[in-house]
Structure formats: C-alpha cells, structure tokens
Coordinates of N, CA and C and ligand atoms in Angstrom, one line a residue:
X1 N -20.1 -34.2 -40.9 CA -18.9 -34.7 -40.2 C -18.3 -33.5 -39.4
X2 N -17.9 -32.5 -39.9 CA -17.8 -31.1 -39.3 C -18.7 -30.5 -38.4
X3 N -19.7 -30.7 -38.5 CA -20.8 -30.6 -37.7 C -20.5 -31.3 -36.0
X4 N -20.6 -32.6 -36.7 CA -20.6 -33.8 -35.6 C -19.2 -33.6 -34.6
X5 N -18.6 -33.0 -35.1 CA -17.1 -32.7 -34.3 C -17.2 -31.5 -34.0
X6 N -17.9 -30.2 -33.9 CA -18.2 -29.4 -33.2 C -18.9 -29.6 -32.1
X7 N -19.8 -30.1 -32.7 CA -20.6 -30.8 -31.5 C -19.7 -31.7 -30.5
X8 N -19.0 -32.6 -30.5 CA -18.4 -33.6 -29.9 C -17.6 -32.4 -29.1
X9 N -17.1 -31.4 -29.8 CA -15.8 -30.4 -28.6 C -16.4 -30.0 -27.6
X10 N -18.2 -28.7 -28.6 CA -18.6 -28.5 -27.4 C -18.6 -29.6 -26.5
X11 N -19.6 -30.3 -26.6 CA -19.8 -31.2 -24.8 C -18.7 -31.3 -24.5
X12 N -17.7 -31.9 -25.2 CA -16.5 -31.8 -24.3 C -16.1 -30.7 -23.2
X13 N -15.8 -29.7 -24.1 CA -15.7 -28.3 -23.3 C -16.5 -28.0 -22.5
X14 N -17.9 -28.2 -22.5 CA -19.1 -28.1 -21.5 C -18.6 -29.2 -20.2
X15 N -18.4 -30.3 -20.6 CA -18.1 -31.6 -19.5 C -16.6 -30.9 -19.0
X16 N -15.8 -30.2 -19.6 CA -14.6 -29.8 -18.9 C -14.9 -28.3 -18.1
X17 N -15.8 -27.9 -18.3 CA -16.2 -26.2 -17.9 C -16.9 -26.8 -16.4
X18 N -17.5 -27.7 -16.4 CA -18.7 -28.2 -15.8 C -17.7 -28.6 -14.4
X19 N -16.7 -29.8 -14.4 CA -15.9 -30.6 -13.7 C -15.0 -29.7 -13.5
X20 N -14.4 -27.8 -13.9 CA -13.6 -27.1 -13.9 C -14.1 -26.3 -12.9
X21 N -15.4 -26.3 -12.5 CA -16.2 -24.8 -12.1 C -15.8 -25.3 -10.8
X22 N -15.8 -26.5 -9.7 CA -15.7 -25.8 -8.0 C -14.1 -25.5 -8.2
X23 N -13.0 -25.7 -8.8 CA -11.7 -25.6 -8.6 C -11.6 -23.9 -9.1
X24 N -12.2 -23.5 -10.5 CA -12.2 -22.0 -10.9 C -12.8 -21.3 -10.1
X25 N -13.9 -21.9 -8.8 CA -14.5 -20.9 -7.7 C -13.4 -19.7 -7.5
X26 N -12.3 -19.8 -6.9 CA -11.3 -18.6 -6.5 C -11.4 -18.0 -7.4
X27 N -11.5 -16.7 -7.3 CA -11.6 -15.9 -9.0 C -10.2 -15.3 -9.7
X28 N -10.4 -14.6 -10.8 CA -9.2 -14.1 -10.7 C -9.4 -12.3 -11.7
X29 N -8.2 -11.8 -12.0 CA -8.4 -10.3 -12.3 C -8.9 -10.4 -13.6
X30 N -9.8 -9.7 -14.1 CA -10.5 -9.6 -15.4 C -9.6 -8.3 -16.1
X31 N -9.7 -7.1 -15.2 CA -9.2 -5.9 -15.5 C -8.8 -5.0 -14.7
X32 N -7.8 -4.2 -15.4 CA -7.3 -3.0 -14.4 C -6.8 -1.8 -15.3
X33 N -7.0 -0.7 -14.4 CA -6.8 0.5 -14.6 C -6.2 1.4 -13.7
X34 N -4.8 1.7 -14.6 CA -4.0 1.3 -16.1 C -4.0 0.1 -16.3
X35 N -4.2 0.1 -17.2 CA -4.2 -1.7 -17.8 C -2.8 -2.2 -17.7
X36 N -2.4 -3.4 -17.4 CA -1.5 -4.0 -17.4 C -0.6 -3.4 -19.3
X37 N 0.9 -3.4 -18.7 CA 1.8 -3.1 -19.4 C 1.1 -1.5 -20.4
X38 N 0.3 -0.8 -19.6 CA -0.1 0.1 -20.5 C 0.8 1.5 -20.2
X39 N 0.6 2.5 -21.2 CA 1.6 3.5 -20.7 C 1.1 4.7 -20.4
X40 N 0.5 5.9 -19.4 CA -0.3 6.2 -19.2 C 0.5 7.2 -18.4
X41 N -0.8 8.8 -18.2 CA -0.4 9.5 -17.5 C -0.4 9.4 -16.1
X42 N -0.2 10.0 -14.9 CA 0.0 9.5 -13.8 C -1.4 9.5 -12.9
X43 N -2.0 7.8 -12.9 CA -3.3 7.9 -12.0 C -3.2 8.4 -11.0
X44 N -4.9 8.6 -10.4 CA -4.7 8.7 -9.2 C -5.2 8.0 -8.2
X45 N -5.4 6.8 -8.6 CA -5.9 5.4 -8.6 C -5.8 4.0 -9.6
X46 N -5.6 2.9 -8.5 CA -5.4 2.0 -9.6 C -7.1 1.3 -9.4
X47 N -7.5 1.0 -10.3 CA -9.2 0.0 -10.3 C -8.8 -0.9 -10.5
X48 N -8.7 -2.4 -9.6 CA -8.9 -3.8 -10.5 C -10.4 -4.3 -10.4
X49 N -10.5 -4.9 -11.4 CA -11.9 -5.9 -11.8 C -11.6 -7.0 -11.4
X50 N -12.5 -8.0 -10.9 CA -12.3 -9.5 -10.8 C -13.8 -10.0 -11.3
X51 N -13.5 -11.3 -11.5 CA -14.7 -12.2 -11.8 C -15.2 -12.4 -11.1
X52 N -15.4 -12.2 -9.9 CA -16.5 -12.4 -9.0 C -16.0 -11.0 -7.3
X53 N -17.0 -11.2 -7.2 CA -16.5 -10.6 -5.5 C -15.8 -10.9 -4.6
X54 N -14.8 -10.0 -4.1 CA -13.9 -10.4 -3.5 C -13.7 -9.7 -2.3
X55 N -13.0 -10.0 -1.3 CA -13.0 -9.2 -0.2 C -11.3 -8.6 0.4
X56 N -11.2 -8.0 1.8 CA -9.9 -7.7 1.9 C -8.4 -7.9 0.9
X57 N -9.3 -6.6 0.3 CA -8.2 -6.4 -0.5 C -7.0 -5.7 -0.1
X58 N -5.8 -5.6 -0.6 CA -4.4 -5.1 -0.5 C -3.6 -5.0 -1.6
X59 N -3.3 -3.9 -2.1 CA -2.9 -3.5 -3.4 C -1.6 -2.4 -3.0
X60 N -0.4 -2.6 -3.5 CA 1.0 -1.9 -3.1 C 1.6 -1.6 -4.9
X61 N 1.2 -0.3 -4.4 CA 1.8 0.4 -5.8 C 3.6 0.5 -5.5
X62 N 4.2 0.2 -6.5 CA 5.7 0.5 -6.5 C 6.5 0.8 -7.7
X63 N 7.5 2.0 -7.6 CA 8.4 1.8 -8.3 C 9.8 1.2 -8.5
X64 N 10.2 1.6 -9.2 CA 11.2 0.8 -9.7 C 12.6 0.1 -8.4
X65 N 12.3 1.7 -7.7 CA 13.1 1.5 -6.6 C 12.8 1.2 -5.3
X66 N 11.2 0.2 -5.6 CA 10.8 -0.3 -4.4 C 9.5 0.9 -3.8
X67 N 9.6 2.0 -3.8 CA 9.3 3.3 -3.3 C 7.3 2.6 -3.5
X68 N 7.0 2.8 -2.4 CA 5.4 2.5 -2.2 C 4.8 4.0 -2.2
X69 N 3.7 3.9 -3.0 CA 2.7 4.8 -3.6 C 1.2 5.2 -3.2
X70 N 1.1 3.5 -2.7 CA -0.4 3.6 -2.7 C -0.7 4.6 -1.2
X71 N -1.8 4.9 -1.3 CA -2.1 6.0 -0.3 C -3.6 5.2 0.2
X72 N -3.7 4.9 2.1 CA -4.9 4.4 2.6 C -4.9 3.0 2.1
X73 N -6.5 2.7 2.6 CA -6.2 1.0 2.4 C -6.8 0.7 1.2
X74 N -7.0 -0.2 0.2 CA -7.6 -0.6 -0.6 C -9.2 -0.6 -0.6
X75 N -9.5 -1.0 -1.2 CA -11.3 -0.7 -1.0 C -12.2 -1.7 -1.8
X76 N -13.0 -2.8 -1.1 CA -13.2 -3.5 -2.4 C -14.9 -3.4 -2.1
X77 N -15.2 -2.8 -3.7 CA -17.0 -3.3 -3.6 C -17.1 -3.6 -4.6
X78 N -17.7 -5.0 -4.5 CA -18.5 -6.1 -5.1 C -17.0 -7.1 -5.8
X79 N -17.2 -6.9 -6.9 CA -16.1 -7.2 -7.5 C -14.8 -6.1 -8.0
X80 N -15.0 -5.2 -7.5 CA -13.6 -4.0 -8.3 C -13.3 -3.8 -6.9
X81 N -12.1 -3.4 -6.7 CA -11.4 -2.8 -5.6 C -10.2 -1.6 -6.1
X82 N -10.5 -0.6 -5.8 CA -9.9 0.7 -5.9 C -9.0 0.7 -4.6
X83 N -7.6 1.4 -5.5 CA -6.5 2.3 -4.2 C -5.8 3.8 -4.7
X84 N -6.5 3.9 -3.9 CA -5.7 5.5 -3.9 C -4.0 5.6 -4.3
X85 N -4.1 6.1 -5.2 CA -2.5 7.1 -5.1 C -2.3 8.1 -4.9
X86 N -1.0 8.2 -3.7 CA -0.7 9.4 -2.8 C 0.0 10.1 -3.7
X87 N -0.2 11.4 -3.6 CA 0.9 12.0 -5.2 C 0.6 12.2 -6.2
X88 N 1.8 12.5 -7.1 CA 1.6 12.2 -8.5 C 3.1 11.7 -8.7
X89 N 2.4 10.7 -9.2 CA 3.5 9.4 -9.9 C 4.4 10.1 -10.7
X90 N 5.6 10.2 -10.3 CA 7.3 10.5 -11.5 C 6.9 9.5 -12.6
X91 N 7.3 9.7 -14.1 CA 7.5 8.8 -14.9 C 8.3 7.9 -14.3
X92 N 8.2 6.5 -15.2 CA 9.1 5.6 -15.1 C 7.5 4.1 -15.0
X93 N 8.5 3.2 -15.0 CA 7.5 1.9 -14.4 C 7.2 1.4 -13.3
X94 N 5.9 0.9 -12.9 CA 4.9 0.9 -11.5 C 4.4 -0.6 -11.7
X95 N 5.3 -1.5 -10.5 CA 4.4 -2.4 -10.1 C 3.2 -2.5 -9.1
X96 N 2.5 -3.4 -9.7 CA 0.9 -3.1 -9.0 C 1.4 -4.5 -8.3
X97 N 1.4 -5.0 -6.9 CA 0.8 -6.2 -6.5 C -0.7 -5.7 -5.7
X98 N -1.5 -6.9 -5.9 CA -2.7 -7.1 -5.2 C -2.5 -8.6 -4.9
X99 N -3.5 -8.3 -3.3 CA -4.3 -9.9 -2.9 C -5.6 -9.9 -2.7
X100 N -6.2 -10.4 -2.6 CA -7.4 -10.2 -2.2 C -8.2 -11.9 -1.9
X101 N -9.2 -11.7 -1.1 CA -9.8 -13.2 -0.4 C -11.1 -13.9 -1.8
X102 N -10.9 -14.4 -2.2 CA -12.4 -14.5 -3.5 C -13.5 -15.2 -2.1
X103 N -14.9 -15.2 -3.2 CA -15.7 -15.6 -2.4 C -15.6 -16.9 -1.5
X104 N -14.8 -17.8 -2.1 CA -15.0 -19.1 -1.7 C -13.7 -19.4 -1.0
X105 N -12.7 -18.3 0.0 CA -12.5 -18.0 1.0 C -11.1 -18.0 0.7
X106 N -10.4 -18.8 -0.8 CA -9.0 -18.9 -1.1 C -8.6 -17.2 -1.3
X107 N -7.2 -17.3 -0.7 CA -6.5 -16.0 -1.4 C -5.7 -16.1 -2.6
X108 N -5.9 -15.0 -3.6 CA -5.7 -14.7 -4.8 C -4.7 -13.5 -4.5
X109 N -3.7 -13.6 -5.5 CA -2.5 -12.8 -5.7 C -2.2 -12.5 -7.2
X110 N -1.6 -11.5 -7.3 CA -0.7 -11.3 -8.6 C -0.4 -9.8 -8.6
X111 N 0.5 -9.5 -9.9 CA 1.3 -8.4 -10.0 C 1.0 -8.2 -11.5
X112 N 1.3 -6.7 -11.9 CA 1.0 -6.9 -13.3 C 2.3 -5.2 -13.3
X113 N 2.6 -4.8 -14.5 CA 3.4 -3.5 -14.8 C 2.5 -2.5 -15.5
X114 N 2.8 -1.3 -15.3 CA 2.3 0.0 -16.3 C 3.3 1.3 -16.1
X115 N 3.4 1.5 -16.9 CA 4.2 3.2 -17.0 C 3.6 4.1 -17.3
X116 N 3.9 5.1 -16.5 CA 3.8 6.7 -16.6 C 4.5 7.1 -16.9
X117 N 4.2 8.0 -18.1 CA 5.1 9.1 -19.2 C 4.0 10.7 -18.9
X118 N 4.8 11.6 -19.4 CA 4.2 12.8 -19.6 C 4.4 13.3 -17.8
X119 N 4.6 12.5 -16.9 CA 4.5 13.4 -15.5 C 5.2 14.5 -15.6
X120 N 4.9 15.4 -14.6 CA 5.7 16.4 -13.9 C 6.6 16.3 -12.9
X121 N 5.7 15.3 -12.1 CA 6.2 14.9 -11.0 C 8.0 14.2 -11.3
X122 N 9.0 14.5 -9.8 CA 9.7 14.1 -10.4 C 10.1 13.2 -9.7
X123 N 11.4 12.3 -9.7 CA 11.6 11.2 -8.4 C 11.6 11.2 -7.2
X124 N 12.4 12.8 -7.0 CA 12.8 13.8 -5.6 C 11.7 13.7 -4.4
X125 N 10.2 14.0 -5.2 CA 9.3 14.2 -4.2 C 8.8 13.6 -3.3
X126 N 8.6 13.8 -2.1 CA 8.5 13.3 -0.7 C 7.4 11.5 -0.7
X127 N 7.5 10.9 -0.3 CA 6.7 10.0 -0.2 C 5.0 10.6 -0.2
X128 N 4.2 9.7 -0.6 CA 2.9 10.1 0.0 C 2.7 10.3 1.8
X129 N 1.8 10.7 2.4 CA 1.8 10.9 3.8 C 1.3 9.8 4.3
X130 N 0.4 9.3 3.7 CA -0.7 8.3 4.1 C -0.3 7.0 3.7
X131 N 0.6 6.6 3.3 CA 1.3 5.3 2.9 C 1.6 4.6 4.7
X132 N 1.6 3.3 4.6 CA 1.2 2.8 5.7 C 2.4 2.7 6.7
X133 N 3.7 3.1 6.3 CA 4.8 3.2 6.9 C 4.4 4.6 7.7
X134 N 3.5 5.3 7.1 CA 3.8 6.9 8.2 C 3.3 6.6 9.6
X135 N 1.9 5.6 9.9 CA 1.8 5.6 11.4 C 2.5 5.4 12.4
X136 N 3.7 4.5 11.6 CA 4.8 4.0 12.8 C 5.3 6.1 13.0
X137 N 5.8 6.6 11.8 CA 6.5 7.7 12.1 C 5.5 8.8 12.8
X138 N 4.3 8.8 12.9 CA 3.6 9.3 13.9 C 3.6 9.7 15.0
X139 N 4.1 8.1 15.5 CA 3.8 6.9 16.9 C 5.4 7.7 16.9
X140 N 6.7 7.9 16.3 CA 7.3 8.5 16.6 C 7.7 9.8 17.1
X141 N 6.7 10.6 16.3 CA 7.2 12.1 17.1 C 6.5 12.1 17.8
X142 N 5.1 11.4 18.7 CA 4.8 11.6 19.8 C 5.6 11.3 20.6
X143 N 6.6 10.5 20.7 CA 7.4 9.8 21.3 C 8.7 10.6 22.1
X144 N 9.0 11.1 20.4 CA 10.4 12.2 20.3 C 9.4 13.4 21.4
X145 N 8.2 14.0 21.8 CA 7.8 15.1 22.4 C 7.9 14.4 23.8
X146 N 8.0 13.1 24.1 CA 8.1 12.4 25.1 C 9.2 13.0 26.1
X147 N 10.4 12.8 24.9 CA 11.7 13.0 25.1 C 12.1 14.1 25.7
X148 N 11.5 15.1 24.9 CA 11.7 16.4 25.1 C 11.4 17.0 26.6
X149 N 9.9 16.4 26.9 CA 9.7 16.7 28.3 C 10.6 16.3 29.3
X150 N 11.2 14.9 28.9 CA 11.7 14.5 30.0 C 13.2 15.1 30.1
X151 N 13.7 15.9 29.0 CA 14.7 16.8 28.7 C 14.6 17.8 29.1
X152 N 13.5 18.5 29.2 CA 13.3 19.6 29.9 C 13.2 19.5 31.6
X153 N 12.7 18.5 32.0 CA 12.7 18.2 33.4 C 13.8 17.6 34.0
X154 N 14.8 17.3 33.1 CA 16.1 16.6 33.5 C 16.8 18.5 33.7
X155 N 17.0 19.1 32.8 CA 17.2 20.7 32.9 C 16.7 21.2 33.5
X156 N 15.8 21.4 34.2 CA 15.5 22.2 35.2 C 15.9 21.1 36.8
X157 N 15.9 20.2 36.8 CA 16.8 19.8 37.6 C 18.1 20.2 38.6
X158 N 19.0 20.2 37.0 CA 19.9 20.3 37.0 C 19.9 21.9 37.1
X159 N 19.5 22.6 36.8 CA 19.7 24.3 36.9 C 19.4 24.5 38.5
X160 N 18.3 23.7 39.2 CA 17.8 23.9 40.4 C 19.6 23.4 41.7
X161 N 19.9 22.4 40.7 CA 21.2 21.0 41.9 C 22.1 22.5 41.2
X162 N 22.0 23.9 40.3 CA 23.3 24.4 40.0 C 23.1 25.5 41.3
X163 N 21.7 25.9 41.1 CA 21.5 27.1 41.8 C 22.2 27.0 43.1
X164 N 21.3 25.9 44.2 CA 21.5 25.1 45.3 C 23.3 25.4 45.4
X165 N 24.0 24.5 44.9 CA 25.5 24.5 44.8 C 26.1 26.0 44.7
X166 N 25.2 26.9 43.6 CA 26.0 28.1 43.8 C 25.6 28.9 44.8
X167 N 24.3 28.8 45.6 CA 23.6 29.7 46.9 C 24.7 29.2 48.3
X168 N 25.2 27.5 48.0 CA 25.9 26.8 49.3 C 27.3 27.2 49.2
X169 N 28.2 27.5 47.8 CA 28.6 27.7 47.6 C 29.4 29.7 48.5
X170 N 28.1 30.6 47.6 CA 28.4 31.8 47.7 C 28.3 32.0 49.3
X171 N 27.4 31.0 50.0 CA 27.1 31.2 51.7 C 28.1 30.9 52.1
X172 N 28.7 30.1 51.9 CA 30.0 29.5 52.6 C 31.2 30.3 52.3
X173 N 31.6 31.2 51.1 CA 32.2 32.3 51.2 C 32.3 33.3 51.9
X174 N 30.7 33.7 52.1 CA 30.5 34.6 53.4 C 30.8 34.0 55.0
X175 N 30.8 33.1 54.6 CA 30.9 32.5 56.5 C 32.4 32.2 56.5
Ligands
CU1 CU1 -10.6 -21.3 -4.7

C-alpha cells in the first residue's frame, strides 16, 4: 500500500517536473558568496551561482544608505557571475541586487542581504572610483578644464581691452 503511493507521487511529481520544465526554463540563483543573510568579513567580491547560464549580468552592491559599492561591470561565465568590490566594505548590512538574462532570453531579478562585521573600513571613506557614477564625473573635469581655458582667454582679453585703454588713455594725457 505504502509502496503503491510512493510510487503514485513519484509519477506524479515526474508528470508535474515534466509539464513544469519549459515555464522553469528562466533560471534562478542557486548560490552566493556571502551567502545570503550571512555575516562575514568585508568581500572583495560578490559570486552568484545560477542553475543554468546566464548572460548580461548586473549586480549593485549597497548599503544601508543606498551608497553603491560595486566596482566595474559584472562578469558572467557560464553560470556564476562575479562583481567586484571597490574598497573595503564599513561594517554594517549590504544589499546585493542582481539581474541577469537566463538562457531562454527572460530576465531574472532578485535581491538577497549579508553583513560585514570585523571591518576596519569605516563609513567616512570615499566611494569606490570605478563605480559607474564616476564616468559622468570624468566627463566633468574635462569639461571644468574647458572652462578654465575659456577663462583664461576671456583674461587675457580683457588685460589686452585694459592695456589698449591705459596706452589711449596715457597718450591722450600727453597730447
Ligand atoms: Cu523563462
């Protein structure tokens, strides 16, 4: 009897794994490191795992106060995709979001928590450099050196329209 209703679940479960498998195509995260809700010293990377291979990945490390971490782009081979962290993580707690494309073209999401204890590092410290907000600030001081030139040629201008005025100036004294 016991038998015969083991048997009866499997197939079930087989007939439900079976009719489950094109919808489960999209994959999803198997593991990560730090492991979700784990409490750990400060990576220098996060690894996720997935059940299958996945492509364009994007993973945003953050703390508590929003402050983004991750350093460069995400990196995905085969099925893991590694991200850099810029720094060293202050204690406190680190949301991880990732997305990434699974094989069968849907995009996959989710977020998971871990903490870092034992840092050195403290809140104060400067952002990472390579966090993806810094190209705009780049694109800015070439900008600001823009400025400068055209500040400097606005000044000598003006020193040239002073000279002029004081040469027409001092001549017309003499005359
Ligand atoms: Cu899918």
């Amino acid at each position: 009897m016991m038998r015969r209703l083991a048997a009866g679940a499997l197939a079930v479960g087989t007939a439900l794994a079976l009719t489950a498998a094109p919808a489960s195509a999209h994959t999803s995260l198997t593991s990560a490191s730090p492991a979700k809700d784990a409490a750990v010293a400060a990576p220098s990377q996060i690894v996720l795992t997935y059940a299958d291979p996945v492509r364009l990945p994007r993973v945003v490390v953050m703390d508590a106060s929003k402050k983004q971490y991750q350093s460069g782009p995400a990196k995905a081979v085969d099925n893991k995709v590694t991200q850099a962290v810029g720094g060293a993580l202050p204690n406190g707690e680190y949301t991880v979001g990732w997305r990434v494309v699974s094989s069968d073209g849907h995009p996959v999401e989710g977020t998971y928590t871990f903490t870092v204890k034992g840092s050195s590092a403290t809140a104060q410290d400067p952002a990472p450099a390579s966090s993806p907000a810094a190209a705009p600030a780049a694109g800015k001081s070439s900008g600001s050196s823009g400025w400068l030139w055209i500040g400097l040629i606005v000044l000598v201008i003006a020193l040239a329209a002073g000279a002029v005025a004081w040469l027409r100036r001092s001549s017309a004294a003499k005359g």
